Amino acid sequence: MMETNAAQLQQWQQVGWLRPLDVSFANLLLEQESEPSPWLAMLAALASYQLGRGQVSLNLASLLQNPTFCLQFPRPRTAMNTVVEPTSPEAVFANTSLHDVIAVLQKSRAVSVVHDSSETDSTAPLVLQQERLYLRRYWRYQQGIKTRLQVLAKQREVNKPALQQVLKDLFGNSAGDGDKLNWQKLACANTLRSGFSVITGGPGTGKTYTVVRLLATLQQLSMAEGGSERILLAAPTGKAAARMTESVRSELNQLTINDSVKQSIDANAVTLHRLLGAKPGSRGFKHHADNPLLVDTLIIDEASMVDVEMMAFVVDALPGHARLILLGDKDQLASVEAGAVLGELCAGADTGGYNSNTVQWLEQVTGESIPAVYTDSAFELSAYTKPDANPYLQHIVMLRESRRFDGQSGIGKLATEVNGMRTAWLQQWLQGNAPAADEPAELYRRIQYLSNTHPTDADFRSLVQNGLADFMARVAKRPGGDSKASCDQWAEQVLDAFSQFQVLCAVRDGEWGTKALNELISQWATAASGSADSGSGSSDHWYLGRPVMITRNDYGLDLRNGDIGIMLLHTPTNTRRVAFLSNAAAANASKMRWVLPSRLTHVETVYAMTVHKSQGSEFRHTVLVLPEHDTPVLTKELLYTGITRAREQFTLVAPQSKVLLDAVQRQVERG
């Protein structure tokens, strides 16, 4: 082993590889050791670092096999215009065996060694389980989720004849698409089979269509037995909750069912924090195992954004009889915080992997015939007897047919190639080559590539200004009168126009990051509008037409993290206010909210937003900009998420095509 010490940790902190928190945590553990080990400090610091980048644990085997890939340190920071050359991870871990590392950890008082998933009485801050090193709190979160899901996943009794009739009424006898399976019908049925299920699928695959019919199914079955299902809808962010509410209401209005059933369905979704009852200044919640939620079925949308800590709190707050249903796209970016719960649960879901019991049950209640390719008989039996085989495949239905994208052309083709981590077709597209003879050329006009450019170049400026032209025209076209109705209508049109075009960034810092681009585009926008009071056009100024995003839930103003508003002249009062679409549930409530800018404390300009912030949204034209240099944050999941935010038009801005090709072959590895 190479001798590591405090100086090594300080060096890595100096170049931005480790956070001060990581080094402080390591030093704290060393102070409590009777025989301090520099290797304990290094591994503790790296476990903390991995948590900061979304990893629940430090994979020791992966660390020693390929330290650079495992840690994915960013480019070293510069000091006084000089790049500090730190000792590489390869040099630090050269000639180090897994046996030696584990031996060091086993001797430490700071580490509890666990051989299975059972809890221990130890209060040691680190947990070593097989080849993974955890911070104890996150090990407990992960074990708590596994234990609770095992109980929920047990098969439940269901009135099959009643379910068959309800499914027939809601979905018909067949898929309606020739010989294709009705995956929506299968998904709806599968949720009734146990207390835990997942419905996953990409954009346009019918998740909302399915969940509304699921709501109707649950209520009809419950009401037939003289009861009423207590169903709660939730999402990880305010923006996602509002979108879920809107989409469920819209789909519910189009559904032809008994009025009493329709009226029993509450389409209002809330954030998970509000659902559990957040306590100010505390990590805890009002609802937990000793004070569970009053719910029969909990449905969580955009589940890919739920981190391991929040999921642990959710399952802990469920009563014993409740049913948990997760919705989301398993291929999207995981949560910003630690863990990739949905992705891990859905590992292998593309193959189906249904056993004979699942197939028999689903075919009996749905009338669908599941092809052998989606059953475990299509694979070697040994693949399902490995210790790491996914035990949740029987509870997952993947919606596979997109009504929005054609997977063989345009946006759909681009997303499919990126998600499959394939580069051959991408290289042809990046070089501007025409599609093959059997590919529809007109659809490729919907995906464009802008290369070898700089943010200040004319082609990029023209792209952005053309995209914002309708929005800016509507901002300038104020209503003729000063009535509240006309002002609200105008503001709604402005917000709608703004939602048609969006610049997405992979990073916040740098010339292709959100900070720099928002300031630059603000200058272009105010210059084009001729705003006399816009100052420099900086994002610090409340100029007319400034688009802003709420960055923290404000329950006092009923504004949620992710809500977007536009600074406009409120003509009835002749004052400048920020217009937001209302979150009010009442049918007769005003569609608009007008808020004085002085009351908004957590906002940022949003001509450009990060891909993470865009999850749960869609735009007619999406522009995804990549940084000039590669960075660990660039993964195929980030690219896929950015591409699939586009509804009709997608433009990629990549100064270096190699950055894109490298990112396509990098996958988020969490665990």
XYZ file of C-alpha atoms in Angstrom:
671
model
C 0.000 0.000 0.000
C 1.132 3.525 -0.666
C 1.403 5.432 2.620
C -1.493 7.887 2.740
C -1.778 10.677 5.254
C -3.534 13.935 6.057
C -1.432 15.760 3.453
C -2.819 13.527 0.711
C -6.402 14.297 1.717
C -5.621 18.006 1.923
C -4.096 17.914 -1.565
C -7.211 16.285 -3.010
C -9.356 18.841 -1.247
C -7.207 21.664 -2.631
C -7.783 20.571 -6.247
C -11.526 20.109 -5.676
C -11.581 16.330 -5.629
C -12.736 16.089 -2.027
C -15.026 18.404 -0.101
C -14.012 19.937 3.243
C -16.831 17.837 4.730
C -15.232 14.621 3.460
C -11.824 15.450 4.959
C -13.307 16.641 8.266
C -15.298 13.403 8.587
C -12.155 11.332 7.992
C -10.140 13.318 10.527
C -12.912 12.975 13.117
C -12.815 9.196 12.809
C -9.036 9.170 13.141
C -9.221 11.142 16.394
C -11.384 8.390 17.891
C -9.072 5.528 16.901
C -6.649 4.033 19.389
C -4.376 3.045 16.502
C -5.023 5.624 13.742
C -4.790 4.240 10.214
C -4.185 6.559 7.259
C -6.064 4.046 5.089
C -9.137 4.325 7.294
C -9.042 8.096 6.779
C -8.763 7.726 3.015
C -11.611 5.211 2.727
C -13.870 7.170 5.094
C -13.280 10.353 3.088
C -14.068 8.546 -0.164
C -17.254 6.990 1.275
C -18.388 10.498 2.216
C -17.355 11.813 -1.214
C -19.328 9.089 -2.994
C -22.395 9.977 -0.962
C -22.024 13.569 -2.122
C -22.160 12.455 -5.750
C -25.224 10.275 -5.267
C -23.620 6.944 -4.361
C -25.047 5.278 -1.254
C -21.839 3.282 -0.727
C -18.196 3.002 -1.754
C -17.633 -0.123 -3.853
C -14.202 -1.256 -2.682
C -13.691 -3.841 -5.435
C -14.508 -1.268 -8.112
C -12.276 1.293 -6.418
C -9.236 -0.979 -6.525
C -9.911 -2.330 -10.003
C -10.326 1.083 -11.669
C -9.967 4.031 -9.258
C -10.472 6.711 -11.921
C -13.722 5.206 -13.202
C -15.043 4.522 -9.717
C -14.391 8.006 -8.332
C -14.802 10.056 -11.518
C -13.024 13.052 -10.048
C -13.587 16.321 -11.962
C -10.822 18.273 -13.664
C -8.384 19.593 -11.017
C -8.978 23.166 -9.956
C -6.413 25.774 -10.933
C -4.611 28.018 -8.471
C -2.950 31.277 -9.600
C -3.396 30.207 -13.244
C -1.400 27.055 -12.532
C -2.882 23.584 -12.672
C -1.967 21.648 -9.534
C -0.993 18.103 -10.475
C -2.372 15.933 -7.676
C -1.351 12.373 -6.957
C -3.618 10.216 -9.101
C -6.021 7.676 -7.580
C -4.156 4.947 -9.492
C -0.920 5.872 -7.735
C -2.576 5.952 -4.332
C -4.138 2.509 -4.716
C -1.350 0.837 -6.696
C -0.447 -2.661 -5.474
C -3.314 -2.626 -2.972
C -5.448 -5.736 -2.571
C -9.084 -5.978 -1.555
C -8.054 -8.339 1.234
C -5.714 -5.727 2.725
C -8.307 -2.958 2.566
C -10.996 -5.079 4.215
C -8.532 -6.154 6.908
C -7.872 -2.502 7.773
C -11.592 -1.772 8.044
C -12.325 -4.868 10.135
C -9.808 -3.758 12.770
C -11.331 -0.299 13.169
C -13.723 0.677 15.968
C -15.353 3.047 13.476
C -16.546 0.185 11.261
C -19.318 -2.348 11.884
C -18.953 -5.512 9.783
C -22.310 -6.919 8.616
C -22.578 -10.297 6.890
C -26.268 -10.084 5.930
C -29.086 -7.521 5.911
C -29.873 -7.845 9.614
C -29.525 -4.839 11.888
C -26.743 -4.727 14.483
C -26.494 -3.038 17.849
C -23.291 -1.284 16.841
C -23.296 2.498 16.601
C -20.142 2.621 14.483
C -20.415 5.411 11.877
C -19.360 3.116 8.999
C -20.810 -0.231 7.903
C -18.891 -2.795 5.853
C -21.129 -5.279 4.046
C -19.369 -7.627 1.640
C -17.337 -5.293 -0.616
C -19.230 -2.075 0.109
C -18.539 0.609 2.694
C -21.567 2.633 3.856
C -22.233 5.525 6.154
C -24.430 3.877 8.781
C -27.466 6.120 8.294
C -27.671 5.310 4.589
C -27.107 1.611 5.183
C -30.116 1.706 7.515
C -32.198 3.572 4.927
C -31.405 0.952 2.293
C -32.126 -1.987 4.596
C -35.359 -0.357 5.763
C -36.592 -0.042 2.176
C -35.709 -3.659 1.363
C -37.417 -4.992 4.495
C -40.611 -2.999 3.914
C -40.850 -3.843 0.211
C -40.463 -7.547 0.970
C -43.597 -7.335 3.104
C -45.527 -5.210 0.595
C -44.573 -7.474 -2.307
C -46.439 -10.476 -0.895
C -49.306 -11.562 -3.145
C -52.767 -10.390 -2.097
C -56.216 -11.791 -2.661
C -58.332 -10.094 -5.313
C -61.817 -10.681 -6.680
C -60.728 -11.913 -10.106
C -64.166 -11.951 -11.807
C -64.815 -8.378 -10.653
C -61.354 -7.262 -11.776
C -61.788 -8.944 -15.166
C -65.035 -7.042 -15.750
C -63.615 -3.672 -14.679
C -60.561 -4.110 -16.931
C -62.800 -5.086 -19.835
C -64.930 -1.968 -19.319
C -61.913 0.355 -19.101
C -59.569 -1.182 -21.682
C -61.724 -3.365 -23.912
C -60.963 -6.935 -24.938
C -57.711 -6.246 -26.808
C -54.943 -3.716 -27.170
C -56.493 -2.125 -30.228
C -53.106 -2.173 -31.948
C -53.231 -5.421 -33.890
C -51.183 -8.138 -32.238
C -49.429 -5.793 -29.796
C -49.785 -6.369 -26.093
C -51.883 -3.915 -24.106
C -49.155 -3.072 -21.614
C -51.351 -0.435 -19.956
C -53.962 -3.070 -19.154
C -51.294 -5.458 -17.860
C -49.812 -2.706 -15.691
C -53.168 -1.833 -14.194
C -53.873 -5.490 -13.388
C -50.418 -6.152 -11.946
C -50.804 -3.424 -9.314
C -53.718 -5.350 -7.781
C -51.676 -8.529 -7.392
C -49.578 -7.302 -4.436
C -48.968 -4.324 -2.190
C -46.033 -3.043 -4.241
C -45.699 -2.396 -7.962
C -43.899 -0.225 -10.498
C -45.172 1.169 -13.797
C -42.272 2.432 -15.873
C -41.963 3.753 -19.412
C -40.540 6.546 -21.519
C -42.311 9.721 -22.694
C -45.611 9.108 -24.450
C -45.982 5.476 -23.375
C -49.219 6.148 -21.504
C -48.321 6.330 -17.815
C -51.046 8.914 -17.110
C -53.545 7.008 -19.255
C -52.778 3.919 -17.195
C -52.831 5.517 -13.754
C -56.223 7.169 -14.308
C -57.721 3.799 -15.232
C -55.956 2.320 -12.239
C -57.632 4.922 -10.010
C -61.000 4.002 -11.499
C -60.275 0.288 -11.042
C -59.361 0.673 -7.378
C -62.436 2.763 -6.628
C -64.858 0.531 -8.528
C -63.623 -2.610 -6.772
C -63.733 -0.897 -3.395
C -67.185 0.627 -3.914
C -68.539 -2.739 -5.080
C -67.684 -4.029 -1.609
C -69.347 -1.065 0.093
C -66.215 0.958 0.780
C -64.110 3.685 -0.791
C -60.402 3.489 -1.466
C -58.347 6.203 0.212
C -55.879 7.083 -2.550
C -53.144 9.703 -2.283
C -51.126 11.058 -5.219
C -47.658 12.466 -4.634
C -44.478 13.520 -6.429
C -40.973 14.494 -5.277
C -41.177 18.179 -6.314
C -43.836 20.854 -6.464
C -43.467 21.108 -10.222
C -43.934 17.359 -10.648
C -46.944 17.380 -8.300
C -48.598 20.203 -10.246
C -47.971 18.436 -13.551
C -49.366 15.173 -12.182
C -52.499 16.967 -10.966
C -53.013 18.642 -14.335
C -52.463 15.494 -16.413
C -54.627 13.263 -14.202
C -57.472 15.811 -14.236
C -57.292 16.107 -18.006
C -57.300 12.355 -18.582
C -60.019 11.818 -15.977
C -62.300 14.302 -17.739
C -62.057 12.236 -20.919
C -62.799 8.945 -19.170
C -66.348 7.601 -19.448
C -67.189 5.991 -16.118
C -69.913 6.132 -13.483
C -70.241 9.654 -12.040
C -70.005 8.414 -8.459
C -66.727 6.671 -9.245
C -65.332 9.733 -11.011
C -66.324 12.027 -8.125
C -64.612 9.719 -5.623
C -61.241 10.224 -7.327
C -59.131 13.064 -5.935
C -56.717 14.184 -8.653
C -54.773 16.591 -6.440
C -51.153 15.532 -6.000
C -48.895 16.872 -3.237
C -45.153 16.889 -2.676
C -43.690 14.063 -0.617
C -42.570 16.598 1.984
C -46.119 17.889 2.376
C -47.529 14.347 2.327
C -45.320 13.235 5.218
C -45.561 16.518 7.111
C -42.137 18.137 7.063
C -40.854 19.478 10.384
C -38.907 22.758 10.052
C -35.296 22.386 11.154
C -35.530 18.594 11.321
C -34.889 15.629 9.020
C -37.925 13.903 10.507
C -41.581 14.016 9.494
C -44.934 14.054 11.227
C -45.903 10.698 9.709
C -43.788 7.631 10.454
C -44.183 4.051 11.673
C -45.822 5.149 14.941
C -48.055 7.720 13.220
C -48.726 6.282 9.741
C -50.477 7.947 6.853
C -54.232 7.550 6.506
C -54.083 5.866 3.114
C -55.004 2.649 1.324
C -53.047 3.297 -1.878
C -50.157 5.712 -2.386
C -49.112 6.518 -5.970
C -45.818 8.376 -6.479
C -45.084 9.943 -9.882
C -41.605 10.817 -11.214
C -40.210 8.171 -8.867
C -36.785 8.323 -10.546
C -36.282 11.602 -8.673
C -36.900 10.062 -5.222
C -33.675 9.516 -3.277
C -33.007 6.656 -0.869
C -33.553 8.762 2.262
C -36.962 10.034 1.151
C -38.051 6.564 -0.002
C -37.087 5.173 3.400
C -39.281 7.785 5.111
C -42.163 7.019 2.724
C -42.219 3.252 3.258
C -41.818 3.763 7.007
C -44.971 5.924 7.066
C -47.181 3.430 5.206
C -49.762 1.495 7.255
C -49.508 -2.292 7.091
C -52.425 -2.775 4.695
C -51.445 -0.016 2.245
C -50.416 -0.410 -1.382
C -47.430 1.471 -2.877
C -47.280 2.173 -6.625
C -44.315 3.913 -8.254
C -44.516 5.639 -11.650
C -41.609 6.910 -13.685
C -39.063 6.470 -16.430
C -36.357 4.111 -15.198
C -33.911 5.454 -17.796
C -34.089 9.066 -16.646
C -31.617 10.774 -14.365
C -31.727 9.596 -10.783
C -32.267 11.930 -7.854
C -29.773 14.674 -7.086
C -29.419 13.226 -3.586
C -28.001 9.775 -2.864
C -29.506 6.665 -4.377
C -31.190 5.539 -7.577
C -34.150 3.694 -6.120
C -36.293 3.352 -9.243
C -33.350 2.395 -11.442
C -32.255 -0.351 -9.047
C -35.781 -1.683 -8.629
C -36.223 -1.853 -12.406
C -32.914 -3.551 -13.233
C -33.663 -6.045 -15.995
C -37.232 -4.809 -16.574
C -36.600 -4.488 -20.327
C -36.581 -8.281 -20.576
C -39.784 -8.783 -18.568
C -38.526 -11.871 -16.791
C -41.992 -12.948 -15.628
C -42.256 -16.380 -14.022
C -45.032 -18.868 -14.751
C -47.165 -17.780 -11.772
C -47.103 -14.140 -12.853
C -47.850 -15.004 -16.480
C -50.756 -17.253 -15.552
C -52.283 -14.660 -13.217
C -51.949 -11.742 -15.652
C -53.273 -13.691 -18.627
C -56.240 -14.910 -16.623
C -57.411 -11.469 -15.485
C -56.518 -9.471 -18.630
C -57.103 -11.870 -21.498
C -53.713 -10.846 -22.930
C -51.253 -13.470 -24.120
C -47.712 -12.749 -22.923
C -45.059 -13.914 -25.429
C -42.330 -16.250 -24.199
C -39.715 -13.557 -24.885
C -40.954 -11.709 -21.802
C -40.830 -14.740 -19.509
C -37.996 -16.279 -17.539
C -38.184 -19.355 -19.801
C -36.435 -17.276 -22.466
C -33.259 -17.167 -20.369
C -30.964 -19.526 -18.524
C -32.525 -20.453 -15.209
C -29.221 -19.713 -13.483
C -29.665 -16.026 -14.290
C -32.546 -15.941 -11.820
C -30.872 -17.934 -9.056
C -27.905 -15.635 -8.582
C -27.798 -13.827 -5.201
C -27.980 -10.454 -6.976
C -30.957 -11.330 -9.212
C -33.707 -8.707 -9.126
C -36.517 -9.996 -6.872
C -38.905 -7.231 -7.996
C -39.330 -8.133 -11.690
C -42.700 -9.774 -10.984
C -43.989 -6.429 -9.690
C -42.869 -4.269 -12.638
C -44.616 -3.559 -15.918
C -42.757 -1.554 -18.529
C -44.856 0.412 -21.030
C -43.071 -0.104 -24.331
C -45.019 1.668 -27.070
C -44.560 5.452 -27.319
C -47.380 7.451 -28.872
C -45.138 10.523 -28.946
C -41.915 9.281 -30.529
C -41.106 6.862 -33.318
C -38.173 4.855 -32.023
C -36.762 4.567 -35.546
C -36.565 8.233 -36.506
C -36.072 11.746 -35.231
C -36.137 12.424 -31.488
C -37.152 8.851 -30.703
C -34.257 7.380 -32.688
C -31.760 9.735 -31.049
C -33.069 8.877 -27.567
C -33.019 5.140 -28.343
C -29.411 5.184 -29.554
C -28.236 7.212 -26.559
C -30.129 5.037 -24.093
C -28.642 1.933 -25.694
C -25.135 3.448 -25.356
C -24.536 3.010 -29.103
C -22.342 5.434 -31.057
C -22.246 4.197 -34.679
C -25.483 5.894 -35.781
C -24.689 8.958 -33.658
C -21.378 9.451 -35.446
C -23.146 9.430 -38.805
C -25.692 11.966 -37.567
C -23.008 14.226 -36.069
C -21.174 14.224 -39.411
C -24.340 15.430 -41.136
C -24.832 12.302 -43.201
C -28.313 11.712 -44.606
C -30.419 8.907 -43.115
C -30.521 5.547 -44.824
C -32.897 4.982 -47.726
C -35.489 3.271 -45.518
C -35.468 6.074 -42.925
C -37.921 9.003 -43.211
C -35.720 11.987 -44.016
C -38.386 14.564 -43.110
C -38.410 13.424 -39.492
C -34.675 14.076 -39.181
C -35.305 17.761 -39.619
C -36.640 17.629 -36.061
C -33.171 16.916 -34.668
C -30.339 19.325 -35.364
C -26.696 19.549 -34.341
C -24.773 22.778 -33.823
C -21.020 22.266 -33.435
C -17.799 24.248 -33.153
C -19.558 27.229 -31.656
C -19.211 29.621 -28.739
C -22.068 31.144 -26.684
C -21.418 34.553 -28.228
C -21.367 33.293 -31.821
C -24.065 34.517 -34.191
C -25.471 31.052 -34.933
C -26.130 30.264 -31.270
C -27.538 33.720 -30.612
C -29.827 33.392 -33.625
C -30.992 29.960 -32.426
C -31.964 31.328 -29.010
C -33.512 34.554 -30.227
C -35.631 32.736 -32.818
C -36.765 30.312 -30.137
C -37.763 33.154 -27.801
C -39.253 35.409 -30.498
C -42.899 34.507 -29.906
C -42.476 34.777 -26.143
C -40.895 38.229 -26.361
C -43.559 39.411 -28.812
C -46.279 38.375 -26.384
C -44.526 40.089 -23.474
C -44.532 43.331 -25.473
C -48.173 42.959 -26.550
C -49.904 44.147 -23.398
C -53.708 43.992 -23.145
C -55.565 47.051 -24.355
C -57.716 47.435 -21.241
C -56.962 47.168 -17.554
C -59.465 44.449 -16.634
C -58.261 41.550 -14.521
C -59.628 38.996 -17.001
C -57.753 40.431 -19.980
C -54.540 40.757 -17.946
C -54.794 37.157 -16.735
C -55.442 35.920 -20.260
C -52.412 37.808 -21.558
C -50.163 36.434 -18.793
C -51.346 32.891 -19.483
C -50.461 33.306 -23.158
C -47.020 34.666 -22.223
C -46.315 31.675 -19.961
C -47.517 29.278 -22.632
C -45.248 30.899 -25.220
C -42.281 30.680 -22.847
C -42.898 26.962 -22.253
C -42.482 26.194 -25.962
C -38.706 26.737 -26.039
C -36.077 25.879 -23.433
C -32.299 25.789 -23.209
C -31.030 22.915 -21.030
C -27.519 22.721 -19.602
C -25.514 19.830 -18.240
C -23.683 22.045 -15.739
C -24.193 25.261 -13.784
C -20.696 26.723 -14.074
C -18.516 27.552 -17.064
C -19.351 29.365 -20.296
C -21.878 26.668 -21.246
C -23.404 26.542 -17.761
C -26.729 27.966 -16.600
C -25.209 30.909 -14.728
C -23.295 32.335 -17.693
C -25.973 31.557 -20.282
C -28.786 33.097 -18.245
C -26.832 36.323 -17.892
C -25.926 36.340 -21.591
C -29.462 35.592 -22.815
C -30.858 38.205 -20.413
C -28.654 40.780 -22.104
C -29.876 39.690 -25.543
C -33.504 39.718 -24.440
C -33.439 43.166 -22.854
C -31.442 44.608 -25.745
C -33.965 43.253 -28.238
C -36.942 44.549 -26.243
C -35.392 47.989 -25.791
C -36.181 47.902 -22.075
C -35.016 51.209 -20.680
C -35.188 50.015 -17.105
C -33.450 46.696 -17.493
C -30.058 47.971 -16.459
C -27.353 45.681 -17.710
C -29.773 42.856 -18.292
C -28.225 40.966 -15.396
C -30.219 38.215 -13.736
C -30.094 40.354 -10.549
C -32.501 42.910 -12.041
C -36.283 42.590 -12.092
C -36.787 43.659 -15.701
C -40.040 43.201 -17.603
C -40.148 39.790 -19.254
C -37.657 38.180 -16.882
C -38.516 34.460 -16.491
C -37.778 33.003 -13.066
C -37.942 29.593 -11.419
C -38.786 29.013 -7.759
C -35.905 27.058 -6.193
C -37.477 26.261 -2.825
C -41.055 25.448 -1.805
C -42.849 28.487 -0.358
C -46.054 27.241 1.227
C -46.951 30.731 2.400
C -47.195 31.901 -1.212
C -48.356 28.490 -2.449
C -45.373 28.342 -4.807
C -43.439 25.141 -5.371
C -39.882 24.292 -6.244
C -39.780 24.343 -10.055
C -42.689 26.762 -10.608
C -41.947 29.258 -13.391
C -43.173 32.842 -13.501
C -42.677 35.881 -15.729
C -42.129 39.470 -14.591
C -44.932 41.508 -16.230
C -46.811 44.749 -15.814
C -49.997 43.992 -13.883
C -52.241 46.428 -15.732
C -55.155 46.587 -13.219
C -52.808 47.947 -10.532
C -50.095 49.346 -12.845
C -47.461 47.539 -10.777
C -44.781 45.067 -11.741
C -45.517 41.573 -10.564
C -44.456 38.040 -11.355
C -47.196 35.986 -13.004
C -47.500 32.291 -12.116
C -50.060 29.712 -13.114
C -52.196 29.004 -10.072
C -51.903 25.773 -8.097
C -55.446 26.211 -6.742
C -57.578 23.081 -6.806
C -60.975 24.794 -6.978
C -62.626 24.682 -10.399
C -63.640 28.357 -10.249
C -60.283 29.607 -8.977
C -58.278 32.114 -11.003
C -55.734 30.574 -13.350
C -53.129 33.215 -12.545
C -51.228 34.307 -9.450
C -49.590 37.742 -9.355
C -46.777 38.061 -6.800
C -44.726 41.136 -5.918
C -41.061 40.415 -6.695
C -40.048 41.634 -3.229
C -41.805 38.586 -1.756
C -39.778 36.102 -3.812
C -36.609 35.133 -1.963
C -35.572 31.892 -3.674
C -35.647 32.391 -7.451
C -33.269 32.279 -10.387
C -33.472 33.385 -14.015
C -34.476 30.475 -16.193
C -33.813 31.125 -19.872
C -31.519 28.155 -19.278
C -31.995 25.447 -16.668
C -30.131 22.285 -15.760
C -31.337 18.976 -17.143
C -32.040 17.886 -13.567
C -34.442 20.825 -13.115
C -36.234 19.951 -16.355
C -37.357 16.493 -15.254
C -41.103 16.128 -15.471
C -41.369 18.878 -18.123
C -41.648 18.911 -21.887
C -41.059 21.688 -24.417
C -41.939 21.991 -28.078
C -38.306 22.830 -28.904
C -35.511 21.813 -26.537
C -31.896 22.934 -26.922
C -29.386 20.819 -25.001
C -25.970 22.443 -24.606
C -22.925 20.441 -23.544
C -19.722 21.895 -22.079
C -16.554 22.122 -24.129
C -14.722 19.622 -21.930
C -15.810 16.243 -20.637
C -17.010 16.008 -17.042
C -18.237 13.078 -14.919
C -21.745 14.559 -14.761
C -22.158 13.830 -18.490
C -23.800 10.402 -18.705
C -26.154 8.633 -21.060
C -28.935 9.181 -18.487
C -28.422 12.947 -18.573
C -28.414 12.986 -22.379
C -31.504 10.766 -22.590
C -33.378 12.955 -20.112
C -32.482 16.126 -22.015
C -33.418 14.683 -25.410
C -36.780 13.387 -24.236
C -37.831 16.784 -22.882
C -38.387 17.762 -26.545
C -41.862 17.268 -27.961
C -41.368 18.318 -31.607
C -37.879 19.767 -32.121
C -34.499 18.997 -30.561
C -31.215 20.829 -31.066
C -27.910 19.632 -29.659
C -25.188 22.224 -29.093
C -21.862 20.475 -28.507
C -18.656 22.424 -29.145
C -16.799 19.095 -29.314
C -18.558 15.994 -30.667
C -16.206 13.769 -28.670
C -17.796 15.070 -25.468
C -21.142 13.656 -26.604
C -19.719 10.319 -27.733
C -17.817 9.862 -24.472
C -20.919 10.734 -22.441
C -23.052 8.183 -24.326
C -20.712 5.429 -23.165
C -20.758 6.549 -19.513
C -23.551 5.180 -17.362
C -24.580 6.269 -13.888
C -23.414 3.601 -11.457
C -25.092 3.916 -8.091
C -25.239 1.561 -5.164
